[in-house]
Coordinates of C-alpha atoms in Angstrom, one line a residue:
X1 CA 101.5 133.2 83.7
X2 CA 103.9 129.9 83.6
X3 CA 103.2 128.2 86.9
X4 CA 105.6 128.8 89.9
X5 CA 108.1 126.1 90.4
X6 CA 107.7 123.7 93.3
X7 CA 109.7 123.9 96.3
X8 CA 112.6 121.2 96.2
X9 CA 112.2 120.8 100.2
X10 CA 109.0 122.1 101.8
X11 CA 108.9 122.4 105.4
X12 CA 107.1 120.3 107.5
X13 CA 103.4 121.7 107.7
X14 CA 101.4 121.7 111.1
X15 CA 98.0 119.8 110.9
X16 CA 95.4 121.4 109.5
X17 CA 92.3 123.1 111.8
X18 CA 89.1 121.6 110.7
X19 CA 88.0 125.0 109.7
X20 CA 90.9 125.3 107.2
X21 CA 90.2 121.8 105.9
X22 CA 86.6 122.4 105.0
X23 CA 87.1 126.2 103.7
X24 CA 88.6 124.3 100.7
X25 CA 85.1 123.5 99.2
X26 CA 84.6 127.0 98.9
X27 CA 87.3 128.0 96.5
X28 CA 86.4 128.6 92.9
X29 CA 88.3 125.8 91.4
X30 CA 86.9 123.5 93.7
X31 CA 83.2 124.7 93.1
X32 CA 84.1 124.5 89.3
X33 CA 85.1 120.8 89.7
X34 CA 81.7 120.3 91.2
X35 CA 79.8 121.5 88.4
X36 CA 82.4 119.5 85.7
X37 CA 82.0 116.7 87.9
X38 CA 78.0 116.6 87.1
X39 CA 78.7 116.6 83.6
X40 CA 81.1 113.9 83.8
X41 CA 78.8 111.6 86.1
X42 CA 75.5 112.3 83.9
X43 CA 76.2 109.9 81.0
X44 CA 77.2 106.7 82.9
X45 CA 74.1 105.6 84.3
X46 CA 72.2 106.7 81.2
X47 CA 74.2 103.3 79.2
X48 CA 74.0 101.4 82.3
X49 CA 72.2 101.3 85.7
X50 CA 69.2 103.5 84.4
X51 CA 69.1 102.0 80.9
X52 CA 69.1 98.5 82.7
X53 CA 65.5 99.7 84.6
X54 CA 64.1 100.8 80.9
X55 CA 64.9 97.7 79.1
X56 CA 63.7 95.5 82.2
X57 CA 60.6 97.3 81.8
X58 CA 60.7 97.1 78.4
X59 CA 60.4 93.3 78.7
X60 CA 64.4 92.5 77.8
X61 CA 65.4 89.6 79.8
X62 CA 68.3 90.0 82.3
X63 CA 71.1 88.1 80.4
X64 CA 70.7 90.7 77.4
X65 CA 70.9 93.1 80.4
X66 CA 73.8 92.0 81.7
X67 CA 75.5 91.6 78.3
X68 CA 74.6 94.9 77.2
X69 CA 76.7 96.2 80.4
X70 CA 79.8 95.5 78.1
X71 CA 79.4 99.0 76.5
X72 CA 80.7 100.0 79.6
X73 CA 84.0 98.6 78.5
X74 CA 85.0 101.8 76.5
X75 CA 85.5 103.2 79.9
X76 CA 88.0 100.5 80.3
X77 CA 89.8 100.6 76.9
X78 CA 90.0 105.0 77.0
X79 CA 93.9 104.4 77.5
X80 CA 94.1 103.5 73.9
X81 CA 93.2 107.0 72.6
X82 CA 94.3 109.0 75.7
X83 CA 97.5 110.0 74.0
X84 CA 95.5 111.9 71.4
X85 CA 93.2 113.5 74.0
X86 CA 96.6 114.4 76.2
X87 CA 98.7 116.1 73.2
X88 CA 96.6 116.1 69.6
X89 CA 95.0 119.5 69.0
X90 CA 91.5 119.8 67.6
X91 CA 91.1 121.8 64.6
X92 CA 89.9 125.7 65.4
X93 CA 88.7 124.5 68.6
X94 CA 92.1 123.9 70.3
X95 CA 93.3 127.2 69.3
X96 CA 90.4 128.8 70.5
X97 CA 89.7 127.1 74.2
X98 CA 93.3 125.3 74.4
X99 CA 93.8 121.4 74.8
X100 CA 91.7 120.6 77.8
X101 CA 88.7 122.6 77.4
X102 CA 88.5 122.0 73.5
X103 CA 88.2 118.0 73.9
X104 CA 86.1 118.6 77.1
X105 CA 83.7 120.4 74.6
X106 CA 84.0 118.1 71.9
X107 CA 83.3 115.3 74.0
X108 CA 80.0 117.0 75.7
X109 CA 78.6 117.5 72.4
X110 CA 79.1 114.0 71.3
X111 CA 77.4 112.9 74.4
X112 CA 74.2 115.1 73.8
X113 CA 73.9 113.6 70.2
X114 CA 74.6 110.3 71.1
X115 CA 71.7 110.7 74.2
X116 CA 69.1 112.0 71.5
X117 CA 69.9 109.2 69.5
X118 CA 69.0 106.6 72.2
X119 CA 65.6 108.9 73.1
X120 CA 64.5 108.5 69.7
X121 CA 64.8 104.6 69.5
X122 CA 62.4 102.2 71.1
X123 CA 63.9 99.0 72.5
X124 CA 60.6 97.0 72.0
X125 CA 60.8 98.0 68.1
X126 CA 64.8 97.3 67.7
X127 CA 67.7 97.0 70.2
X128 CA 70.5 97.7 67.5
X129 CA 70.0 101.5 67.4
X130 CA 69.8 101.9 71.3
X131 CA 73.4 99.7 71.5
X132 CA 74.9 101.9 68.5
X133 CA 74.0 105.2 70.3
X134 CA 74.9 104.1 73.8
X135 CA 78.4 103.0 72.8
X136 CA 78.6 106.5 71.1
X137 CA 77.8 108.0 74.3
X138 CA 79.9 105.5 76.6
X139 CA 83.3 106.5 74.5
X140 CA 82.4 110.3 74.1
X141 CA 81.9 110.3 78.1
X142 CA 85.3 108.3 78.3
X143 CA 86.7 110.9 76.1
X144 CA 85.4 113.7 78.4
X145 CA 86.9 111.6 81.2
X146 CA 90.4 111.8 80.2
X147 CA 90.5 115.4 79.6
X148 CA 88.5 116.2 82.3
X149 CA 90.8 114.4 84.9
X150 CA 93.8 116.2 83.5
X151 CA 92.0 119.4 83.6
X152 CA 91.3 118.4 87.3
X153 CA 94.9 117.5 88.0
X154 CA 96.3 120.5 86.5
X155 CA 94.0 123.2 87.9
X156 CA 95.5 122.9 91.4
X157 CA 98.2 121.9 93.6
X158 CA 98.9 118.6 95.0
X159 CA 97.4 119.4 98.6
X160 CA 94.2 120.6 97.2
X161 CA 93.6 117.2 95.0
X162 CA 91.8 115.5 97.6
X163 CA 89.3 118.4 98.0
X164 CA 89.0 118.8 94.2
X165 CA 88.6 114.9 93.9
X166 CA 85.8 115.3 96.6
X167 CA 83.8 118.1 95.0
X168 CA 84.3 116.0 91.6
X169 CA 83.0 112.8 93.3
X170 CA 80.0 114.8 94.8
X171 CA 79.0 116.5 91.5
X172 CA 79.4 112.8 89.6
X173 CA 77.3 111.3 92.2
X174 CA 74.4 114.4 92.0
X175 CA 74.5 113.6 88.2
X176 CA 73.9 110.0 88.7
X177 CA 71.3 110.5 91.2
X178 CA 69.7 112.8 88.3
X179 CA 70.4 110.2 85.7
X180 CA 69.1 107.5 87.8
X181 CA 66.1 109.1 90.1
X182 CA 65.4 111.9 87.7
X183 CA 64.7 109.8 84.9
X184 CA 62.5 107.6 86.4
X185 CA 60.8 110.5 87.7
X186 CA 60.9 112.2 84.8
X187 CA 59.4 109.1 82.5
X188 CA 56.7 108.3 85.6
X189 CA 55.3 111.9 85.2
X190 CA 55.0 111.9 81.5
X191 CA 52.9 108.7 81.5
X192 CA 51.2 109.6 84.7
X193 CA 48.2 107.3 85.2
X194 CA 49.6 104.8 82.8
X195 CA 50.2 101.2 83.3
X196 CA 52.9 99.0 82.2
X197 CA 55.7 100.0 79.6
X198 CA 55.0 103.3 77.9
X199 CA 57.9 104.4 75.2
X200 CA 56.9 108.0 75.3
X201 CA 58.2 108.5 78.9
X202 CA 61.6 107.1 78.4
X203 CA 61.8 109.2 75.1
X204 CA 61.0 112.5 76.8
X205 CA 63.3 111.8 80.0
X206 CA 66.5 110.9 77.7
X207 CA 66.0 114.2 75.9
X208 CA 65.9 116.1 79.5
X209 CA 69.2 114.2 80.2
X210 CA 70.6 115.6 76.9
X211 CA 69.6 118.9 77.8
X212 CA 71.2 118.6 81.1
X213 CA 74.7 117.9 79.3
X214 CA 74.3 122.0 79.0
X215 CA 75.9 122.4 82.2
X216 CA 79.0 120.9 81.4
X217 CA 79.3 122.8 78.1
X218 CA 78.7 126.1 80.0
X219 CA 81.2 125.5 82.5
X220 CA 83.8 124.7 80.0
X221 CA 83.3 127.7 77.8
X222 CA 83.5 130.0 81.2
X223 CA 86.4 128.2 82.8
X224 CA 90.2 129.2 82.0
X225 CA 92.3 126.9 80.3
X226 CA 95.1 125.3 82.8
X227 CA 99.1 126.7 82.6
X228 CA 100.3 125.1 79.5
X229 CA 103.3 122.6 79.4
X230 CA 107.1 123.8 78.4
X231 CA 106.3 124.4 74.4
X232 CA 110.0 125.3 73.8
X233 CA 110.9 121.8 75.0
X234 CA 108.1 120.2 73.4
X235 CA 109.0 121.8 69.9
X236 CA 112.5 120.2 70.2
X237 CA 110.8 116.9 71.4
X238 CA 109.1 116.0 68.2
X239 CA 111.4 117.6 65.9
X240 CA 114.0 115.2 67.2
X241 CA 111.4 112.4 66.8
X242 CA 110.0 113.4 63.7
X243 CA 113.3 113.1 62.1
X244 CA 113.9 109.6 63.8
X245 CA 110.8 108.4 62.3
X246 CA 111.3 109.5 58.8
X247 CA 114.9 107.9 58.6
X248 CA 112.9 104.9 59.3
X249 CA 111.5 105.2 56.0
X250 CA 108.1 103.4 56.6
X251 CA 104.7 104.6 57.2
X252 CA 102.5 101.7 56.8
X253 CA 103.9 98.7 58.3
X254 CA 102.6 95.5 59.8
X255 CA 102.7 96.7 63.7
X256 CA 100.6 99.7 62.4
X257 CA 98.3 97.3 59.9
X258 CA 97.7 95.2 63.2
X259 CA 96.7 98.3 65.6
X260 CA 94.5 99.5 63.4
X261 CA 93.1 96.3 62.5
X262 CA 92.7 95.8 66.6
X263 CA 91.4 99.0 67.2
X264 CA 88.6 99.4 64.7
X265 CA 87.6 95.7 65.3
X266 CA 87.5 96.2 69.2
X267 CA 85.0 98.7 68.6
X268 CA 82.9 97.2 65.8
X269 CA 83.0 93.6 67.9
X270 CA 81.9 95.3 71.4
X271 CA 78.6 96.5 69.4
X272 CA 78.1 92.8 68.1
X273 CA 78.6 91.0 71.5
X274 CA 75.9 92.9 73.2
X275 CA 73.7 92.2 70.8
X276 CA 74.5 88.7 70.8
X277 CA 76.0 88.3 67.5
X278 CA 79.6 87.6 68.3
X279 CA 81.6 85.9 71.2
X280 CA 84.2 87.3 73.4
X281 CA 86.7 85.0 71.5
X282 CA 86.5 87.7 68.7
X283 CA 86.8 90.3 71.3
X284 CA 89.9 88.8 72.8
X285 CA 91.5 88.2 69.0
X286 CA 91.2 91.7 67.7
X287 CA 92.8 92.9 71.3
X288 CA 95.5 90.9 70.6
X289 CA 96.0 92.2 67.5
X290 CA 95.9 96.0 68.6
X291 CA 98.2 94.6 71.9
X292 CA 101.1 93.1 69.1
X293 CA 100.4 96.0 67.0
X294 CA 101.6 98.5 69.7
X295 CA 104.3 96.4 70.6
X296 CA 105.8 96.4 67.3
X297 CA 105.5 100.1 67.1
X298 CA 107.4 100.6 70.3
X299 CA 110.1 97.9 68.8
X300 CA 110.6 99.6 65.7
X301 CA 110.6 103.4 66.6
X302 CA 111.9 103.0 70.3
X303 CA 111.0 105.7 73.1
X304 CA 111.2 108.9 73.6
X305 CA 108.9 111.8 75.2
X306 CA 105.0 112.9 74.6
X307 CA 104.9 115.2 71.8
X308 CA 102.3 117.6 70.0
X309 CA 101.5 117.4 66.7
X310 CA 103.6 119.6 64.6
X311 CA 100.3 120.2 61.9
X312 CA 97.1 118.5 61.3
X313 CA 97.2 115.8 58.6
X314 CA 100.8 115.4 59.2
X315 CA 100.3 111.4 59.6
X316 CA 104.2 110.5 60.1
X317 CA 104.3 112.6 63.3
X318 CA 100.9 111.3 64.2
X319 CA 102.0 107.8 64.6
X320 CA 105.1 108.8 66.2
X321 CA 103.2 110.9 68.6
X322 CA 100.4 107.9 69.1
X323 CA 103.6 105.3 69.6
X324 CA 105.8 107.7 72.1
X325 CA 103.2 109.3 74.0
X326 CA 101.6 106.1 75.1
X327 CA 104.8 104.2 76.0
X328 CA 106.4 106.8 78.1
X329 CA 103.5 107.4 80.9
X330 CA 103.4 104.1 81.4
X331 CA 107.3 103.7 81.5
X332 CA 107.2 106.7 83.9
X333 CA 104.8 104.7 86.5
X334 CA 106.6 101.9 86.2
X335 CA 110.3 103.2 87.0
X336 CA 108.8 105.2 89.9
X337 CA 107.2 102.5 91.7
X338 CA 109.7 99.6 90.8
X339 CA 108.7 96.4 92.2
X340 CA 105.5 98.1 94.0
X341 CA 103.8 98.8 90.6
X342 CA 101.9 95.7 90.2
X343 CA 100.5 95.8 93.8
X344 CA 99.2 99.6 92.9
X345 CA 97.9 98.3 89.4
X346 CA 95.8 95.1 91.3
X347 CA 94.8 97.3 93.8
X348 CA 93.1 100.0 91.1
X349 CA 92.1 96.7 89.3
X350 CA 89.8 95.4 91.6
X351 CA 89.2 98.3 94.0
X352 CA 85.3 99.2 92.7
X353 CA 84.6 95.6 91.4
X354 CA 82.2 94.6 94.3
X355 CA 80.1 98.2 93.6
X356 CA 80.5 97.8 89.8
X357 CA 79.3 93.8 89.4
X358 CA 76.3 94.6 91.6
X359 CA 75.6 98.2 90.1
X360 CA 74.6 95.9 86.8
X361 CA 71.9 94.6 88.3
X362 CA 70.2 97.2 91.0
X363 CA 67.7 98.4 88.4
X364 CA 66.5 95.2 87.1
X365 CA 66.1 94.1 90.9
X366 CA 64.0 96.5 92.0
X367 CA 61.8 96.0 88.7
X368 CA 61.7 92.5 89.7
X369 CA 60.8 93.3 93.5
X370 CA 57.8 95.5 92.4
X371 CA 59.0 98.8 93.1
X372 CA 57.8 101.3 90.9
X373 CA 59.8 104.3 89.2
X374 CA 58.5 106.7 91.5
X375 CA 59.3 104.7 95.1
X376 CA 63.1 104.2 93.3
X377 CA 63.3 107.9 91.7
X378 CA 61.7 109.6 95.3
X379 CA 64.1 107.2 97.9
X380 CA 67.4 108.0 95.3
X381 CA 66.7 111.7 95.4
X382 CA 66.1 112.5 99.0
X383 CA 67.9 110.0 101.3
X384 CA 70.5 108.9 98.6
X385 CA 71.2 112.6 97.5
X386 CA 71.8 113.6 101.3
X387 CA 73.9 110.5 101.9
X388 CA 75.5 111.1 98.7
X389 CA 76.7 114.6 99.8
X390 CA 77.7 113.5 103.4
X391 CA 80.1 110.7 101.8
X392 CA 81.7 112.7 99.3
X393 CA 82.7 115.6 101.6
X394 CA 83.3 113.2 104.8
X395 CA 85.4 111.5 102.4
X396 CA 87.5 114.2 101.2
X397 CA 87.8 115.8 104.6
X398 CA 89.1 112.7 106.4
X399 CA 91.4 111.8 103.1
X400 CA 93.0 115.4 104.4
X401 CA 93.4 114.9 107.7
X402 CA 94.1 111.1 107.9
X403 CA 95.5 110.4 104.6
X404 CA 94.2 108.5 101.4
X405 CA 95.0 104.8 102.1
X406 CA 93.1 104.8 105.6
X407 CA 89.9 106.4 103.9
X408 CA 90.4 104.0 101.0
X409 CA 90.4 101.0 103.6
X410 CA 87.2 102.0 105.1
X411 CA 85.2 102.8 102.2
X412 CA 86.3 99.2 100.9
X413 CA 84.9 97.7 103.9
X414 CA 81.5 100.0 103.7
X415 CA 81.1 98.8 100.1
X416 CA 81.2 95.2 100.9
X417 CA 78.6 95.8 103.7
X418 CA 76.3 97.3 101.8
X419 CA 76.4 94.8 99.2
X420 CA 74.9 92.6 102.2
X421 CA 72.6 94.9 103.1
X422 CA 71.1 94.2 99.2
X423 CA 70.7 90.6 100.3
X424 CA 69.3 91.1 103.0
X425 CA 66.8 93.4 101.0
X426 CA 66.2 90.7 98.3
X427 CA 64.5 88.7 101.3
X428 CA 61.8 91.6 102.2
X429 CA 60.1 91.5 98.7
X430 CA 58.4 95.3 98.2
X431 CA 59.6 97.2 101.5
X432 CA 60.2 100.9 100.6
X433 CA 61.6 101.5 104.4
X434 CA 64.1 98.7 104.1
X435 CA 64.8 100.6 100.5
X436 CA 65.6 103.6 102.4
X437 CA 67.9 102.4 104.4
X438 CA 70.0 100.5 102.0
X439 CA 70.3 102.9 99.3
X440 CA 71.2 105.8 101.9
X441 CA 74.3 103.1 103.3
X442 CA 74.8 102.3 99.8
X443 CA 75.4 105.8 98.9
X444 CA 77.3 107.2 102.1
X445 CA 79.7 104.4 101.5
X446 CA 80.1 105.0 97.6
X447 CA 80.4 108.6 98.5
X448 CA 83.5 108.2 100.9
X449 CA 85.4 105.7 98.6
X450 CA 85.0 107.4 95.3
X451 CA 86.2 110.7 96.7
X452 CA 89.3 108.9 98.4
X453 CA 90.1 106.6 95.2
X454 CA 90.3 109.3 93.1
X455 CA 92.4 111.2 95.3
X456 CA 94.7 108.1 95.3
X457 CA 94.8 107.7 91.9
X458 CA 95.3 111.6 91.2
X459 CA 98.2 111.3 93.6
X460 CA 99.9 108.4 91.4
X461 CA 99.8 110.7 88.3
X462 CA 103.0 112.7 87.0
X463 CA 101.8 116.1 85.9
X464 CA 103.9 115.7 82.8
X465 CA 101.5 112.7 81.5
X466 CA 98.3 113.6 83.4
X467 CA 95.7 112.7 81.1
X468 CA 97.3 109.3 79.8
X469 CA 98.2 108.3 83.3
X470 CA 95.2 108.8 84.9
X471 CA 93.1 107.2 81.7
X472 CA 95.2 104.5 82.1
X473 CA 94.6 104.1 86.0
X474 CA 90.9 104.8 85.5
X475 CA 91.0 102.1 82.4
X476 CA 92.3 99.3 84.6
X477 CA 89.7 100.2 87.4
X478 CA 86.8 99.5 85.3
X479 CA 88.1 96.9 82.9
X480 CA 87.8 93.6 84.8
X481 CA 84.8 95.0 86.6
X482 CA 82.7 95.7 83.6
X483 CA 83.9 92.4 82.1
X484 CA 82.8 90.4 85.1
X485 CA 79.7 92.3 85.2
X486 CA 78.7 91.5 81.8
X487 CA 77.9 87.9 83.5
X488 CA 75.7 89.1 86.2
X489 CA 72.2 88.6 84.5
X490 CA 72.9 84.8 83.7
X491 CA 74.3 84.5 87.3
X492 CA 70.7 86.0 88.8
X493 CA 69.1 83.7 86.3
X494 CA 71.0 80.5 87.7
X495 CA 71.4 81.1 91.4
X496 CA 69.0 84.3 92.3
X497 CA 69.3 87.6 93.9
X498 CA 70.4 86.9 97.6
X499 CA 73.5 84.7 96.2
X500 CA 74.6 87.2 93.7
X501 CA 74.6 90.2 96.4
X502 CA 76.5 88.0 98.8
X503 CA 78.8 87.0 96.0
X504 CA 79.7 90.5 95.0
X505 CA 80.2 91.4 98.9
X506 CA 82.8 88.4 98.8
X507 CA 84.7 90.3 95.9
X508 CA 85.5 93.2 98.3
X509 CA 87.8 90.5 100.5
X510 CA 90.9 90.8 98.3
X511 CA 90.6 94.3 98.1
X512 CA 91.3 94.9 101.7
X513 CA 94.2 92.5 101.7
X514 CA 95.7 95.0 98.7
X515 CA 95.1 97.9 100.5
X516 CA 96.8 96.6 103.7
X517 CA 100.0 95.6 101.3
X518 CA 99.9 99.0 99.7
X519 CA 100.1 100.5 103.3
X520 CA 103.0 98.8 104.0
X521 CA 104.8 100.0 100.5
X522 CA 103.8 103.5 101.4
X523 CA 106.4 105.2 104.2
X524 CA 105.5 108.4 106.1
X525 CA 106.6 110.4 103.8
X526 CA 107.1 109.8 99.7
X527 CA 107.6 111.4 96.3
X528 CA 104.9 113.3 95.3
X529 CA 104.9 112.2 91.2
X530 CA 103.5 115.7 90.5
X531 CA 106.4 117.5 91.8
X532 CA 109.1 114.9 92.8
X533 CA 108.9 116.8 96.6
X534 CA 108.2 115.0 99.6
X535 CA 104.7 114.8 101.0
X536 CA 103.0 113.6 103.6
X537 CA 100.7 110.1 102.6

């Protein structure tokens, strides 16, 4: 059934009771998002943090581990293919499952394949196969994020987005614990009693992680596709654009050529940079080619609404689709927020920078401090799990009751403070009790900040462009932090862990300033971009 039209002027509602606020977590749509959040969170550490523990134990130097974190730039570039995930139908799958679920399933299967490839590669023999498979997992995981963000935003009305975000974040954090502590426990269990690095333990652990992706596959197949958009309007739009494009008379042109070279070069260069056989200058050159190419496409073919492809293999509508569906979501955001758009984008760009930069060196830090896989796994599994659950649910509930921006501010303060705790931990040596307190506090802060931040990003999206806009926001969120994090290993080698953790805490100060400025921008009532109706902030 088509979704009901939103009311144009809803009456002010009384504040929710705490019971009514918490009851939302029992609804099926929220529980489903909990499990899909697990599917989304599983791959991240397996190509970043946990992989760092594996590589450090295998004797790979910290500088290489830091550079290898640039694999995570795939999450910061996902806006480039988000328009395709938003609108391009997959053969057979889309007809059977629908637009969102088909891309979810496709990405989940690709993640499973990449994880199995990583499991079959020993870094002490050759690092290149792990890098290639990690890139595959990262790009497939970023694609899953695009489809899942749209699926989440389209699955419920605005006032439930904070609860969906909290459930998603809780599932995400549970998966990260499983992909962190779980991998360490499994690897240690397989090689119980053995000393030093044993490849078989890590191989078995990564095979189990690949099998764990079946949670997302099952939920995707069992879920219902969100209500489709206005197909008649889209059909008229794509016919108009196809005609406009055909009158230009050019399919292959210099903008298209530059865009193709740029995107292809970025993929290849990312793998070469992580292996030390390319420089960031090459990366920037290909990024420039892609940017100039897409700008040229916009100038040649103008603007228009995002389109669905009329038929697979029709290259002319495909190019029009890529151009227009990438432009309109961004333009819509700029128009709605005016001069405040740059403030919002700046806040998104650096909100998680403290956590991301610090997180790359966390697992090498545990190895260097003498903590065993069993110790790190036990602390993360027990205390980290409890505090993650508490942080996620408390953050979602507080966002519903007091507003997202206030909880954003609180989360940013707590995230910076927990980085200082890691600095203190670095002076303690091998102290398991101190590790318990630090990891517990870090997970509490991350859970609260993550739930509020996801709700904030969701509130900025227009339902018409949900996948592309959210992918843009989450890409901006990761691009700068991931790039800076690549130098974390070299920084630790030069200045030590204490200075490194203090510096990552200091990175949180500009975040607090931007949140205070954003609070001044948001009035008590603001237009809700999902429905164009007033809402409480």
